[in-house]
XYZ file of N, CA and C in Angstrom:
840
model
N 37.472 -48.386 11.369
C 37.426 -47.866 10.169
C 37.212 -47.763 9.205
N 36.486 -47.230 8.057
C 35.561 -46.716 7.818
C 35.728 -45.145 6.384
N 35.323 -45.477 5.788
C 35.570 -45.206 4.431
C 34.637 -43.984 4.087
N 35.135 -42.476 3.401
C 33.958 -41.839 3.152
C 34.580 -40.640 2.393
N 33.475 -40.310 1.355
C 34.076 -38.872 0.510
C 33.360 -37.923 0.839
N 33.498 -38.047 2.116
C 32.753 -36.481 2.337
C 33.800 -36.162 3.279
N 35.035 -35.166 2.908
C 35.894 -34.839 2.961
C 35.624 -33.615 4.420
N 35.908 -33.468 5.556
C 35.394 -32.465 6.806
C 37.378 -31.981 6.771
N 37.489 -30.122 6.971
C 38.832 -29.732 7.195
C 38.199 -28.922 8.590
N 38.848 -29.389 9.759
C 38.282 -28.871 11.045
C 39.680 -27.382 10.711
N 39.235 -26.592 11.329
C 40.405 -25.474 12.162
C 39.954 -24.998 13.689
N 39.986 -23.452 14.140
C 39.941 -23.845 15.547
C 39.088 -23.266 15.993
N 38.371 -22.624 14.554
C 36.591 -21.848 14.426
C 35.742 -22.399 14.254
N 36.398 -23.213 13.270
C 35.374 -23.019 11.641
C 35.306 -24.822 11.101
N 34.752 -25.430 10.776
C 35.053 -26.409 9.998
C 34.140 -26.506 8.707
N 34.965 -26.916 7.240
C 34.995 -26.728 5.931
C 33.897 -28.767 5.718
N 33.750 -27.891 4.674
C 33.083 -29.368 4.063
C 33.140 -29.483 3.111
N 32.169 -30.668 2.185
C 32.203 -30.530 1.104
C 31.220 -29.986 0.451
N 30.122 -29.987 1.806
C 28.191 -30.511 1.230
C 27.967 -29.112 1.211
N 28.257 -28.390 -0.068
C 27.781 -26.470 -0.720
C 26.645 -26.096 0.356
N 25.568 -27.020 0.443
C 24.277 -26.364 0.607
C 24.207 -26.171 2.840
N 25.314 -26.727 3.253
C 25.593 -26.833 4.677
C 26.363 -25.185 5.024
N 25.305 -24.583 5.530
C 25.933 -23.260 6.194
C 25.595 -22.957 7.732
N 26.327 -23.413 8.646
C 25.368 -23.725 10.468
C 26.401 -23.253 11.331
N 25.730 -23.113 12.188
C 26.831 -22.453 14.089
C 26.166 -23.584 14.910
N 27.323 -23.905 15.865
C 27.157 -25.175 16.417
C 26.239 -24.216 18.020
N 25.211 -25.801 17.499
C 23.700 -26.034 18.239
C 24.317 -25.700 20.254
N 25.399 -25.537 20.627
C 26.347 -25.342 21.720
C 25.590 -23.813 22.242
N 26.099 -22.720 21.057
C 26.385 -21.628 21.351
C 24.349 -21.767 21.422
N 24.005 -20.670 22.554
C 22.491 -20.607 22.922
C 22.021 -19.139 22.338
N 22.784 -18.407 22.805
C 22.677 -16.745 22.711
C 22.277 -16.657 21.234
N 20.746 -15.912 20.640
C 20.067 -15.625 19.644
C 21.381 -14.558 18.935
N 21.168 -13.803 19.541
C 22.284 -12.175 18.617
C 24.206 -13.113 18.455
N 24.401 -13.957 19.057
C 25.387 -14.071 18.924
C 25.628 -15.290 17.895
N 24.718 -16.530 17.473
C 24.108 -16.799 16.800
C 24.371 -16.437 15.016
N 22.872 -15.304 15.614
C 23.048 -14.413 14.283
C 24.149 -13.749 13.627
N 25.630 -13.551 14.747
C 26.507 -12.579 14.208
C 26.920 -13.705 13.508
N 27.141 -14.775 13.735
C 28.573 -16.228 13.359
C 27.653 -16.297 12.198
N 26.504 -16.720 11.992
C 26.180 -16.570 10.759
C 26.172 -15.132 10.227
N 25.987 -14.607 10.521
C 26.568 -13.594 9.172
C 27.630 -13.582 8.889
N 28.947 -13.705 9.251
C 29.827 -13.785 9.031
C 30.375 -14.855 8.502
N 30.001 -16.187 8.629
C 30.309 -17.114 7.787
C 29.089 -17.689 6.623
N 28.276 -16.931 6.121
C 27.886 -16.197 5.073
C 28.212 -15.530 4.359
N 28.420 -14.274 4.921
C 29.546 -12.750 4.086
C 31.120 -13.202 3.494
N 31.330 -14.089 3.882
C 32.941 -14.852 4.158
C 33.194 -16.381 3.624
N 32.506 -16.397 3.755
C 32.585 -18.321 3.879
C 32.530 -18.911 1.968
N 32.979 -20.101 1.958
C 33.739 -19.730 0.498
C 32.568 -20.733 -0.936
N 33.042 -19.807 -1.488
C 31.788 -20.662 -2.779
C 31.758 -22.701 -2.717
N 30.574 -22.459 -2.816
C 30.425 -24.259 -3.586
C 30.710 -25.229 -1.590
N 31.126 -24.577 -1.071
C 31.430 -25.189 -0.052
C 30.791 -25.046 1.112
N 30.289 -26.390 1.953
C 30.047 -25.672 3.780
C 30.711 -25.449 4.173
N 30.067 -25.015 5.619
C 30.440 -24.344 6.477
C 29.466 -24.544 8.480
N 31.005 -24.715 8.788
C 30.072 -25.289 10.753
C 30.970 -23.756 11.335
N 29.829 -23.144 11.691
C 31.071 -22.167 12.555
C 30.855 -23.286 14.043
N 32.177 -22.936 14.908
C 32.075 -24.644 15.675
C 32.076 -23.436 17.584
N 31.736 -24.114 17.937
C 31.582 -23.476 20.039
C 33.491 -22.783 19.963
N 33.970 -22.721 19.726
C 35.157 -22.236 20.068
C 34.853 -20.956 19.881
N 33.704 -20.207 18.428
C 34.101 -19.138 17.901
C 33.544 -18.015 18.769
N 31.795 -18.398 19.646
C 31.842 -17.438 20.016
C 32.207 -16.708 21.217
N 31.984 -15.513 20.776
C 32.865 -14.477 21.430
C 34.173 -13.767 20.494
N 34.272 -14.733 20.297
C 35.935 -14.362 19.148
C 35.630 -13.441 18.245
N 36.518 -11.993 18.332
C 35.949 -10.950 16.915
C 36.497 -11.452 15.125
N 35.716 -10.802 14.622
C 35.524 -11.623 13.067
C 36.348 -11.599 12.455
N 37.701 -10.889 13.125
C 39.354 -10.264 12.057
C 40.196 -12.281 12.233
N 39.319 -12.646 13.068
C 40.354 -13.648 13.562
C 39.551 -14.956 13.039
N 38.080 -15.339 13.211
C 37.395 -16.410 12.719
C 37.164 -15.743 11.610
N 37.322 -15.388 10.976
C 38.052 -15.094 8.896
C 38.981 -15.528 8.813
N 39.960 -15.326 9.593
C 41.449 -16.310 9.348
C 41.652 -17.434 9.186
N 40.814 -17.987 10.713
C 40.247 -19.221 10.733
C 39.916 -19.898 9.309
N 38.695 -18.832 8.923
C 38.379 -19.863 7.827
C 39.204 -19.922 6.478
N 39.502 -18.948 6.458
C 39.667 -18.270 4.589
C 42.262 -19.963 5.341
N 42.113 -19.751 6.424
C 43.554 -21.039 6.270
C 42.632 -22.108 6.224
N 41.489 -22.798 6.719
C 41.474 -24.489 6.267
C 40.554 -24.112 4.969
N 39.882 -23.335 4.391
C 39.576 -23.274 2.814
C 40.949 -23.816 1.609
N 41.823 -23.042 2.843
C 42.618 -22.778 1.395
C 43.727 -24.259 1.713
N 43.206 -24.939 2.459
C 43.920 -26.378 2.981
C 42.533 -27.351 2.296
N 41.344 -26.838 1.793
C 40.549 -27.996 1.963
C 40.592 -28.354 -0.068
N 40.906 -26.878 -0.445
C 41.207 -26.413 -1.744
C 43.023 -26.893 -2.201
N 43.788 -27.073 -1.425
C 44.678 -27.989 -1.513
C 45.036 -29.579 -1.725
N 44.056 -29.882 -0.557
C 43.938 -31.172 -0.716
C 43.240 -30.997 -2.178
N 42.347 -30.909 -2.858
C 41.553 -31.144 -3.554
C 42.266 -31.401 -4.838
N 43.604 -30.670 -5.438
C 44.267 -30.266 -6.176
C 45.100 -31.657 -6.477
N 45.920 -31.682 -4.767
C 46.743 -33.126 -4.892
C 46.973 -33.972 -5.744
N 47.887 -34.295 -5.971
C 48.082 -35.615 -7.181
C 48.866 -36.836 -5.971
N 48.551 -37.709 -5.726
C 48.718 -38.621 -4.813
C 48.720 -40.647 -5.313
N 49.566 -41.375 -5.192
C 49.540 -42.081 -5.195
C 49.017 -42.860 -4.219
N 48.901 -44.496 -3.991
C 47.811 -45.919 -3.228
C 49.061 -45.493 -2.232
N 48.146 -45.509 -0.728
C 48.923 -45.598 0.071
C 49.904 -44.534 0.586
N 49.626 -43.299 -0.456
C 49.836 -41.880 0.140
C 49.265 -41.255 1.101
N 49.356 -40.806 1.706
C 48.840 -39.489 3.417
C 49.007 -38.130 2.897
N 47.510 -37.432 2.159
C 47.418 -36.674 1.538
C 47.184 -35.395 2.848
N 46.409 -35.592 3.700
C 46.007 -35.048 5.228
C 45.747 -36.077 6.614
N 46.798 -35.682 7.688
C 46.490 -35.931 8.332
C 45.158 -35.039 9.361
N 44.024 -35.631 9.635
C 42.985 -34.544 10.872
C 43.941 -34.714 12.098
N 42.813 -33.999 12.320
C 43.205 -33.569 14.232
C 42.910 -35.381 15.032
N 43.951 -35.700 16.205
C 43.968 -36.579 16.178
C 42.798 -36.548 18.018
N 43.349 -37.770 18.718
C 42.164 -37.766 19.938
C 42.241 -36.867 20.883
N 44.017 -36.215 21.098
C 43.963 -34.763 22.331
C 43.790 -34.094 21.673
N 44.262 -33.075 20.558
C 42.265 -32.196 20.358
C 41.397 -32.171 20.498
N 40.428 -33.361 20.126
C 39.547 -33.720 19.808
C 39.004 -33.348 21.616
N 39.463 -34.171 22.677
C 39.061 -33.955 23.783
C 39.367 -32.600 23.975
N 40.858 -32.263 23.750
C 40.674 -30.631 24.334
C 40.275 -29.412 24.160
N 38.925 -29.754 22.659
C 38.227 -28.949 23.295
C 36.804 -28.445 23.936
N 36.817 -29.683 24.377
C 35.671 -29.747 25.539
C 36.201 -29.288 26.622
N 37.633 -29.197 27.600
C 38.635 -28.689 28.342
C 37.925 -27.542 28.662
N 37.796 -27.477 29.775
C 37.234 -26.270 30.754
C 39.034 -25.928 31.182
N 38.883 -25.453 31.130
C 40.127 -24.474 32.325
C 40.030 -23.746 33.756
N 38.720 -23.620 33.439
C 37.936 -22.928 35.067
C 37.798 -23.856 36.229
N 37.477 -25.649 35.713
C 36.869 -26.531 36.770
C 38.028 -27.797 36.211
N 38.176 -27.982 35.269
C 39.175 -29.326 35.329
C 40.869 -29.380 34.871
N 40.988 -29.955 35.317
C 42.361 -30.153 35.005
C 43.319 -31.207 33.893
N 44.469 -31.585 33.758
C 44.598 -31.750 32.525
C 45.897 -32.662 32.811
N 46.097 -34.132 32.649
C 48.138 -34.483 32.377
C 48.234 -34.982 31.425
N 49.781 -34.322 31.517
C 49.675 -35.089 30.016
C 51.996 -35.484 29.956
N 52.157 -37.268 29.819
C 53.178 -37.497 30.048
C 53.866 -37.266 29.006
N 54.106 -36.639 27.776
C 55.354 -36.401 26.761
C 55.197 -34.697 26.598
N 56.496 -34.383 26.904
C 56.566 -32.712 27.131
C 56.310 -32.271 25.593
N 56.097 -32.346 24.360
C 55.987 -31.589 23.623
C 54.582 -31.393 23.931
N 53.696 -32.399 23.728
C 52.035 -32.212 23.980
C 51.621 -30.921 24.863
N 52.398 -31.457 25.985
C 52.075 -30.715 27.414
C 52.540 -29.518 27.040
N 53.572 -28.680 26.222
C 54.315 -27.490 26.197
C 53.435 -26.477 25.593
N 52.726 -27.206 24.316
C 51.725 -27.057 23.519
C 50.393 -26.198 24.062
N 49.729 -27.139 25.086
C 48.648 -26.516 25.386
C 48.648 -25.505 27.441
N 49.979 -26.436 27.517
C 50.101 -25.371 28.730
C 49.995 -23.838 28.314
N 50.971 -23.691 27.414
C 50.859 -22.039 26.408
C 49.753 -21.558 26.618
N 48.937 -22.784 26.234
C 47.416 -22.059 25.675
C 46.973 -21.772 26.683
N 46.700 -22.817 27.879
C 45.922 -22.063 29.052
C 46.299 -20.952 30.406
N 48.051 -21.384 30.133
C 48.344 -21.094 31.910
C 48.166 -19.445 32.186
N 47.601 -18.927 32.678
C 47.536 -17.300 33.038
C 48.635 -17.490 34.246
N 49.064 -16.472 34.483
C 50.367 -15.715 35.046
C 49.640 -15.676 36.471
N 49.966 -16.254 37.954
C 49.714 -16.095 38.995
C 48.110 -17.307 39.754
N 47.693 -17.835 38.999
C 47.013 -19.068 38.819
C 47.630 -20.156 38.959
N 46.893 -21.233 39.696
C 47.557 -22.807 39.470
C 47.270 -23.041 38.195
N 48.258 -23.074 36.992
C 48.280 -24.236 35.993
C 47.306 -24.828 35.534
N 46.096 -25.106 35.289
C 44.993 -26.110 34.859
C 46.510 -26.954 34.193
N 47.059 -27.192 32.650
C 47.524 -28.260 31.997
C 49.212 -28.929 32.985
N 49.399 -29.951 33.539
C 50.273 -31.034 34.296
C 51.068 -31.529 33.113
N 52.557 -31.774 33.905
C 53.288 -32.756 33.024
C 53.171 -34.111 33.852
N 53.239 -35.058 33.539
C 53.736 -36.420 34.513
C 54.682 -37.066 34.620
N 54.889 -36.751 35.799
C 56.431 -37.389 35.134
C 57.187 -38.090 36.520
N 55.845 -39.082 37.286
C 56.265 -39.709 37.911
C 56.922 -41.616 37.081
N 56.763 -42.598 37.871
C 57.845 -43.205 37.565
C 56.603 -44.357 36.971
N 55.531 -44.753 37.596
C 54.478 -46.079 37.452
C 53.400 -45.164 36.407
N 53.060 -46.571 36.523
C 51.936 -45.863 34.987
C 50.990 -45.045 35.191
N 51.010 -44.398 34.453
C 49.818 -43.027 34.712
C 48.212 -43.442 34.843
N 47.705 -45.047 34.089
C 46.601 -45.261 33.984
C 46.551 -45.903 35.800
N 46.998 -46.115 36.384
C 47.334 -46.974 37.556
C 46.818 -45.998 38.244
N 48.090 -44.774 38.331
C 48.521 -44.235 39.651
C 46.977 -42.898 39.837
N 45.996 -42.864 38.431
C 45.276 -42.168 38.651
C 43.793 -43.484 38.721
N 43.993 -45.006 38.865
C 42.647 -45.856 38.427
C 41.821 -45.296 37.741
N 42.871 -45.080 36.378
C 41.563 -44.934 35.415
C 41.377 -46.667 35.126
N 42.636 -47.638 34.559
C 41.977 -49.427 34.312
C 40.969 -49.335 34.466
N 40.106 -49.320 35.880
C 39.605 -49.345 36.489
C 38.185 -49.053 36.163
N 38.133 -47.703 36.050
C 37.104 -46.415 35.907
C 36.908 -46.651 34.419
N 37.180 -47.677 33.802
C 37.375 -48.034 31.854
C 36.053 -49.216 31.958
N 37.125 -50.174 33.304
C 35.899 -51.757 33.150
C 34.944 -51.549 33.667
N 35.131 -50.570 34.736
C 33.740 -50.171 35.173
C 32.493 -49.937 33.788
N 32.943 -48.747 33.296
C 32.079 -48.350 32.349
C 31.539 -49.130 31.608
N 32.653 -50.428 31.308
C 31.765 -51.077 30.390
C 31.518 -52.097 30.647
N 30.614 -52.226 32.006
C 30.313 -52.948 33.085
C 29.505 -52.308 32.859
N 27.683 -53.433 33.412
C 26.597 -52.881 34.220
C 25.912 -52.057 35.126
N 26.922 -52.215 36.239
C 26.779 -50.935 37.632
C 27.849 -50.862 38.237
N 27.260 -49.316 38.239
C 28.603 -48.037 38.548
C 28.015 -47.829 39.966
N 29.529 -47.831 41.321
C 28.897 -47.469 42.774
C 29.194 -45.550 42.552
N 28.380 -45.782 43.332
C 28.187 -43.523 44.111
C 29.403 -43.824 45.308
N 29.989 -42.188 45.266
C 30.606 -41.904 46.261
C 29.473 -42.431 47.351
N 28.129 -42.311 47.923
C 27.579 -42.303 48.601
C 27.338 -42.774 49.647
N 27.158 -44.398 48.063
C 26.874 -45.093 48.433
C 25.825 -46.749 47.281
N 25.137 -45.399 46.953
C 24.201 -45.503 45.752
C 24.953 -46.329 44.468
N 24.308 -46.551 43.398
C 24.712 -47.184 42.381
C 23.661 -47.391 41.351
N 24.331 -47.000 40.268
C 22.973 -46.701 38.537
C 23.700 -47.922 38.397
N 22.210 -48.457 37.584
C 22.294 -49.809 36.520
C 22.231 -49.415 35.340
N 22.879 -50.170 34.492
C 22.341 -49.838 32.704
C 22.463 -51.100 32.355
N 20.910 -51.168 31.394
C 20.791 -52.393 30.669
C 20.224 -51.273 29.269
N 20.618 -52.330 28.471
C 20.197 -52.270 26.597
C 19.632 -53.059 26.025
N 18.665 -52.182 25.362
C 17.561 -52.898 24.417
C 18.180 -52.778 22.846
N 17.678 -52.663 21.526
C 18.234 -52.225 20.679
C 17.463 -50.760 20.060
N 17.428 -50.238 21.058
C 15.969 -48.540 20.758
C 16.984 -47.699 21.509
N 17.403 -48.646 22.793
C 17.188 -47.159 24.247
C 18.042 -47.998 25.131
N 18.579 -47.034 25.723
C 19.512 -47.509 27.464
C 18.702 -47.332 28.526
N 18.397 -47.693 29.376
C 17.815 -47.683 30.643
C 18.145 -47.453 32.250
N 18.722 -46.351 32.368
C 19.649 -46.112 33.634
C 18.963 -46.095 34.815
N 19.177 -46.933 35.686
C 18.283 -47.113 37.026
C 19.134 -46.237 38.504
N 18.397 -45.634 39.262
C 18.878 -45.440 40.372
C 18.746 -45.650 41.618
N 20.067 -46.472 42.599
C 19.247 -47.540 43.981
C 20.171 -46.354 44.804
N 19.332 -46.007 45.978
C 20.251 -45.931 47.062
C 21.419 -47.148 47.309
N 21.213 -48.427 47.661
C 21.398 -49.151 47.509
C 22.025 -49.448 48.907
N 23.722 -49.026 49.007
C 24.151 -49.421 51.363
C 23.779 -48.151 51.172
N 23.478 -46.700 51.075
C 23.403 -44.808 51.810
C 22.149 -45.720 51.595
N 21.306 -45.088 53.383
C 20.627 -45.424 54.030
C 20.541 -44.085 54.385
N 21.106 -43.483 54.778
C 21.298 -42.411 55.678
C 20.859 -42.231 57.108
N 20.809 -40.808 57.217
C 20.064 -40.924 59.041
C 18.613 -41.008 59.074
N 17.822 -41.702 57.773
C 16.784 -41.896 58.925
C 15.480 -40.985 57.936
N 16.281 -39.930 56.613
C 14.890 -39.399 56.689
C 14.823 -39.957 54.922
N 14.608 -40.389 54.292
C 14.348 -41.240 53.113
C 14.645 -39.772 52.162
N 14.231 -38.591 52.918
C 13.344 -37.332 51.355
C 15.224 -36.752 50.675
N 16.092 -36.712 52.229
C 16.580 -36.297 51.929
C 18.097 -37.030 51.393
N 17.939 -39.151 51.443
C 18.459 -39.731 51.303
C 18.213 -39.952 49.490
N 17.357 -39.781 49.496
C 17.274 -39.612 47.861
C 17.445 -38.629 47.096
N 17.487 -37.591 47.823
C 17.791 -36.140 47.026
C 19.537 -36.252 46.910
N 20.571 -36.447 48.082
C 21.566 -36.828 47.801
C 22.003 -38.290 46.785
N 21.555 -38.814 46.885
C 21.814 -39.811 46.328
C 21.635 -39.477 44.408
N 19.983 -38.545 44.272
C 19.910 -38.617 43.053
C 20.902 -37.232 42.704
N 21.599 -36.298 43.547
C 22.105 -35.452 42.886
C 23.634 -35.551 42.523
N 24.077 -37.179 43.585
C 25.005 -37.694 42.782
C 24.998 -37.893 41.626
N 23.881 -39.115 41.515
C 23.695 -39.291 40.035
C 23.976 -38.715 38.799
N 22.950 -37.920 39.073
C 23.169 -36.479 37.632
C 24.093 -36.536 37.431
N 24.981 -36.127 38.010
C 26.741 -35.276 37.164
C 27.091 -36.570 36.957
N 27.493 -38.260 37.250
C 27.791 -39.468 37.960
C 27.469 -39.441 35.918
N 26.098 -39.849 36.249
C 25.666 -39.639 34.279
C 25.346 -39.613 33.257
N 25.559 -37.765 33.304
C 26.225 -36.821 32.800
C 27.558 -37.803 32.005
N 28.497 -37.767 32.668
C 29.959 -38.137 32.298
C 29.791 -39.700 31.734
N 28.770 -40.822 32.121
C 29.271 -42.390 32.112
C 28.629 -42.128 30.717
N 27.571 -41.371 30.147
C 27.094 -41.420 28.813
C 28.150 -40.805 28.125
N 28.757 -39.961 27.747
C 29.541 -39.690 27.745
C 31.339 -40.701 27.180
N 31.119 -41.195 28.806
C 31.990 -42.038 28.567
C 31.659 -43.422 27.877
N 30.426 -43.697 27.943
C 29.974 -45.115 27.370
C 29.322 -44.912 25.575
N 29.168 -43.940 25.582
C 29.165 -43.580 23.915
C 27.327 -43.522 24.001
N 26.293 -43.487 25.277
C 25.239 -43.600 24.632
C 24.335 -43.220 23.954
N 23.560 -43.892 22.870
C 23.438 -43.152 21.580
C 21.447 -43.465 22.087
N 20.585 -42.781 21.110
C 19.323 -42.971 20.941
C 18.733 -42.373 22.478
N 17.100 -43.296 22.710
C 16.587 -42.627 23.814
C 17.586 -43.344 24.671
N 17.162 -42.209 26.248
C 17.837 -43.029 27.576
C 16.968 -42.546 27.790
N 16.298 -43.912 29.005
C 15.538 -43.380 29.906
C 16.221 -43.256 31.683
N 16.015 -42.822 32.984
C 16.743 -42.475 34.127
C 15.547 -42.740 35.044
N 15.483 -43.595 35.538
C 14.537 -44.053 36.716
C 15.142 -43.167 38.368
N 15.446 -42.087 38.215
C 15.822 -41.762 39.663
C 14.756 -41.693 40.514
N 15.485 -42.172 42.306
C 14.725 -42.170 42.994
C 13.317 -41.248 43.674
N 12.234 -41.957 43.299
C 11.011 -41.044 43.893
C 11.515 -39.738 44.414
N 11.247 -38.784 44.803
C 11.138 -37.390 45.560
C 9.857 -36.132 45.324
N 10.107 -35.968 45.879
C 9.208 -35.099 45.979
C 9.395 -33.353 44.866
N 7.952 -32.862 44.725
C 8.185 -31.837 43.215
C 9.081 -30.983 43.089
N 9.153 -30.331 44.917
C 10.597 -29.118 44.779
C 11.622 -29.201 44.879
N 11.756 -31.723 45.532
C 13.353 -32.217 44.838
C 13.950 -32.042 43.108
N 12.296 -32.668 42.739
C 12.763 -33.410 41.816
C 12.777 -31.554 40.570
N 12.183 -30.647 40.387
C 12.657 -29.767 40.385
C 14.162 -29.149 40.514
N 14.960 -29.522 41.212
C 16.370 -28.527 41.464
C 17.085 -30.141 40.368
N 16.603 -31.065 41.042
C 17.436 -31.953 40.326
C 17.335 -31.927 38.864
N 16.086 -31.314 37.816
C 15.775 -31.014 37.074
C 16.651 -29.997 35.851
N 17.053 -28.883 37.269
C 17.500 -28.540 35.996
C 19.200 -28.139 36.563
N 20.292 -29.111 37.955
C 21.014 -29.930 37.997
C 21.395 -30.448 37.072
N 20.362 -31.640 36.544
C 20.879 -32.236 35.750
C 21.188 -31.635 34.054
N 20.870 -31.100 34.095
C 20.758 -30.184 32.585
C 22.099 -29.002 32.688
N 22.416 -28.569 33.244
C 23.977 -27.819 33.710
C 24.712 -29.739 32.745
N 24.531 -30.920 33.921
C 25.486 -31.378 34.073
C 25.743 -31.982 32.112
N 24.547 -31.823 31.260
C 24.004 -32.740 30.589
C 25.225 -31.291 29.167
N 25.593 -29.811 29.496
C 25.893 -29.433 28.909
C 27.158 -29.759 28.023
N 27.347 -30.524 28.882
C 29.116 -30.162 28.597
C 29.278 -31.650 27.602
N 27.811 -32.153 27.175
C 28.413 -33.410 25.711
C 28.075 -32.392 25.165
N 29.235 -33.021 23.845
C 29.271 -32.015 22.787
C 28.166 -32.171 21.354
N 28.454 -34.326 21.801
C 26.962 -34.522 20.935
C 25.741 -33.443 21.095
N 25.037 -33.706 20.317
C 23.628 -33.129 19.922
C 22.584 -34.324 20.861
N 21.561 -33.583 21.377
C 20.929 -34.173 22.117
C 19.528 -33.303 22.511
N 18.286 -34.416 22.845
C 17.269 -33.361 23.436
C 17.261 -34.050 24.730
N 16.861 -32.625 25.183
C 16.154 -33.469 27.106
C 15.023 -33.108 26.969
N 14.083 -34.046 26.726
C 12.707 -34.067 27.231
C 12.463 -33.701 29.321
N 13.059 -34.478 29.941
C 12.963 -33.867 31.387
C 11.863 -35.259 31.415
N 11.181 -34.408 33.136
C 10.611 -35.954 33.171
C 9.289 -35.588 32.959
N 9.135 -36.922 32.873
C 7.887 -37.361 32.081
C 6.431 -37.390 33.168
N 5.668 -38.558 32.452
C 4.320 -38.258 33.274
C 4.297 -39.522 34.148
N 5.144 -40.477 33.679
C 5.917 -41.966 34.764
C 6.510 -41.293 35.587
N 7.218 -39.850 35.678
C 8.294 -39.962 36.307
C 9.889 -39.764 36.116
N 9.594 -40.612 35.060
C 11.173 -40.713 34.359
C 11.736 -40.256 33.331
N 13.173 -39.304 33.538
C 14.127 -38.776 32.948
C 13.952 -39.026 31.455
N 13.650 -38.336 30.364
C 14.361 -38.496 29.557
C 14.589 -38.010 28.244
N 15.947 -38.378 27.761
C 17.151 -37.979 26.997
C 16.544 -38.976 25.357
N 17.264 -37.835 24.046
C 17.635 -38.518 23.392
C 18.771 -38.157 22.950
N 19.698 -38.951 22.254
C 21.025 -38.539 21.845
C 21.514 -38.531 20.566
N 22.016 -38.175 20.075
C 22.515 -38.839 18.026
C 23.784 -40.342 18.386
N 22.988 -40.363 17.650
C 24.184 -41.876 17.667
C 25.231 -41.607 16.740
N 26.470 -42.476 17.365
C 27.707 -41.789 16.223
C 28.484 -43.011 17.370
N 28.718 -43.752 16.540
C 29.691 -44.587 16.255
C 29.269 -46.012 17.598
N 30.473 -46.700 17.899
C 30.092 -47.755 18.932
C 29.598 -47.779 20.360
N 29.304 -47.828 20.838
C 29.691 -48.407 22.650
C 30.729 -48.972 22.973
N 31.075 -47.852 24.052
C 32.692 -48.317 25.159
C 32.628 -50.085 24.591
N 31.802 -50.686 25.301
C 31.571 -52.360 25.462
C 31.538 -52.623 24.384
N 31.442 -52.266 23.081
C 31.656 -52.567 22.007
C 32.839 -53.030 21.451
N 34.053 -52.698 22.035
C 35.834 -52.008 21.700
C 36.099 -52.858 22.328
N 37.147 -54.139 21.859
C 37.673 -54.941 22.613
C 38.597 -54.752 23.402
N 38.946 -55.228 23.825
C 39.946 -54.270 25.058
C 41.522 -54.022 24.013
């Protein structure tokens, strides 16, 4: 639990905060023209003496919808500050874990299951497209959802040092105070005898899994990945593929790429504790 005097109110496309000097656009929006458009909307229509952040979800949305969202959460913020409450009274409840998780949901590639009908209805209506398989499904089986999808084992593995890849390779996670070092090994993945092909297959699978593990484990600070040595051409393919996987991370990071020593370097902003620091 944390205590803060910096109150923020998040909307669908904007975030309002008490920081009057802050007016910015999500770093996830890379297009310069779109960034300029959104920044202009924020500066021209943003509330006085309050900070505003344009969220990634605002990209491509029309001006009127963004302004409407901005006005709605501004009113909510001002009403909150004018409210009178007694000790223990809840004045405002921010978005929950489901809403935060659904920010990064991509209906083109992801499928999500809900075992709560009310939550299912809400997101099914939002993402259902006529004539296409629904990306939002209702879980109605009699046995535990975590057991059915092997989530308990997945979480247990994410709190440990070793992660096994489907190809037979492994990832080893070691931590120091300042950094995390991830070692990629072929292990049981001996391949057909061509080591370069084996290394390439293992590294490509590892790239996708490492991007997931970084988010799942909530790793921050300096991250060094020791991929299996390959030739320059395959390293270039790996570099581009890994960067695409990392784009799904909502946390701000700097991707340095391969260093002179052949390791891949990333810095990711720290926020909260790593997964293994939480009690079961």
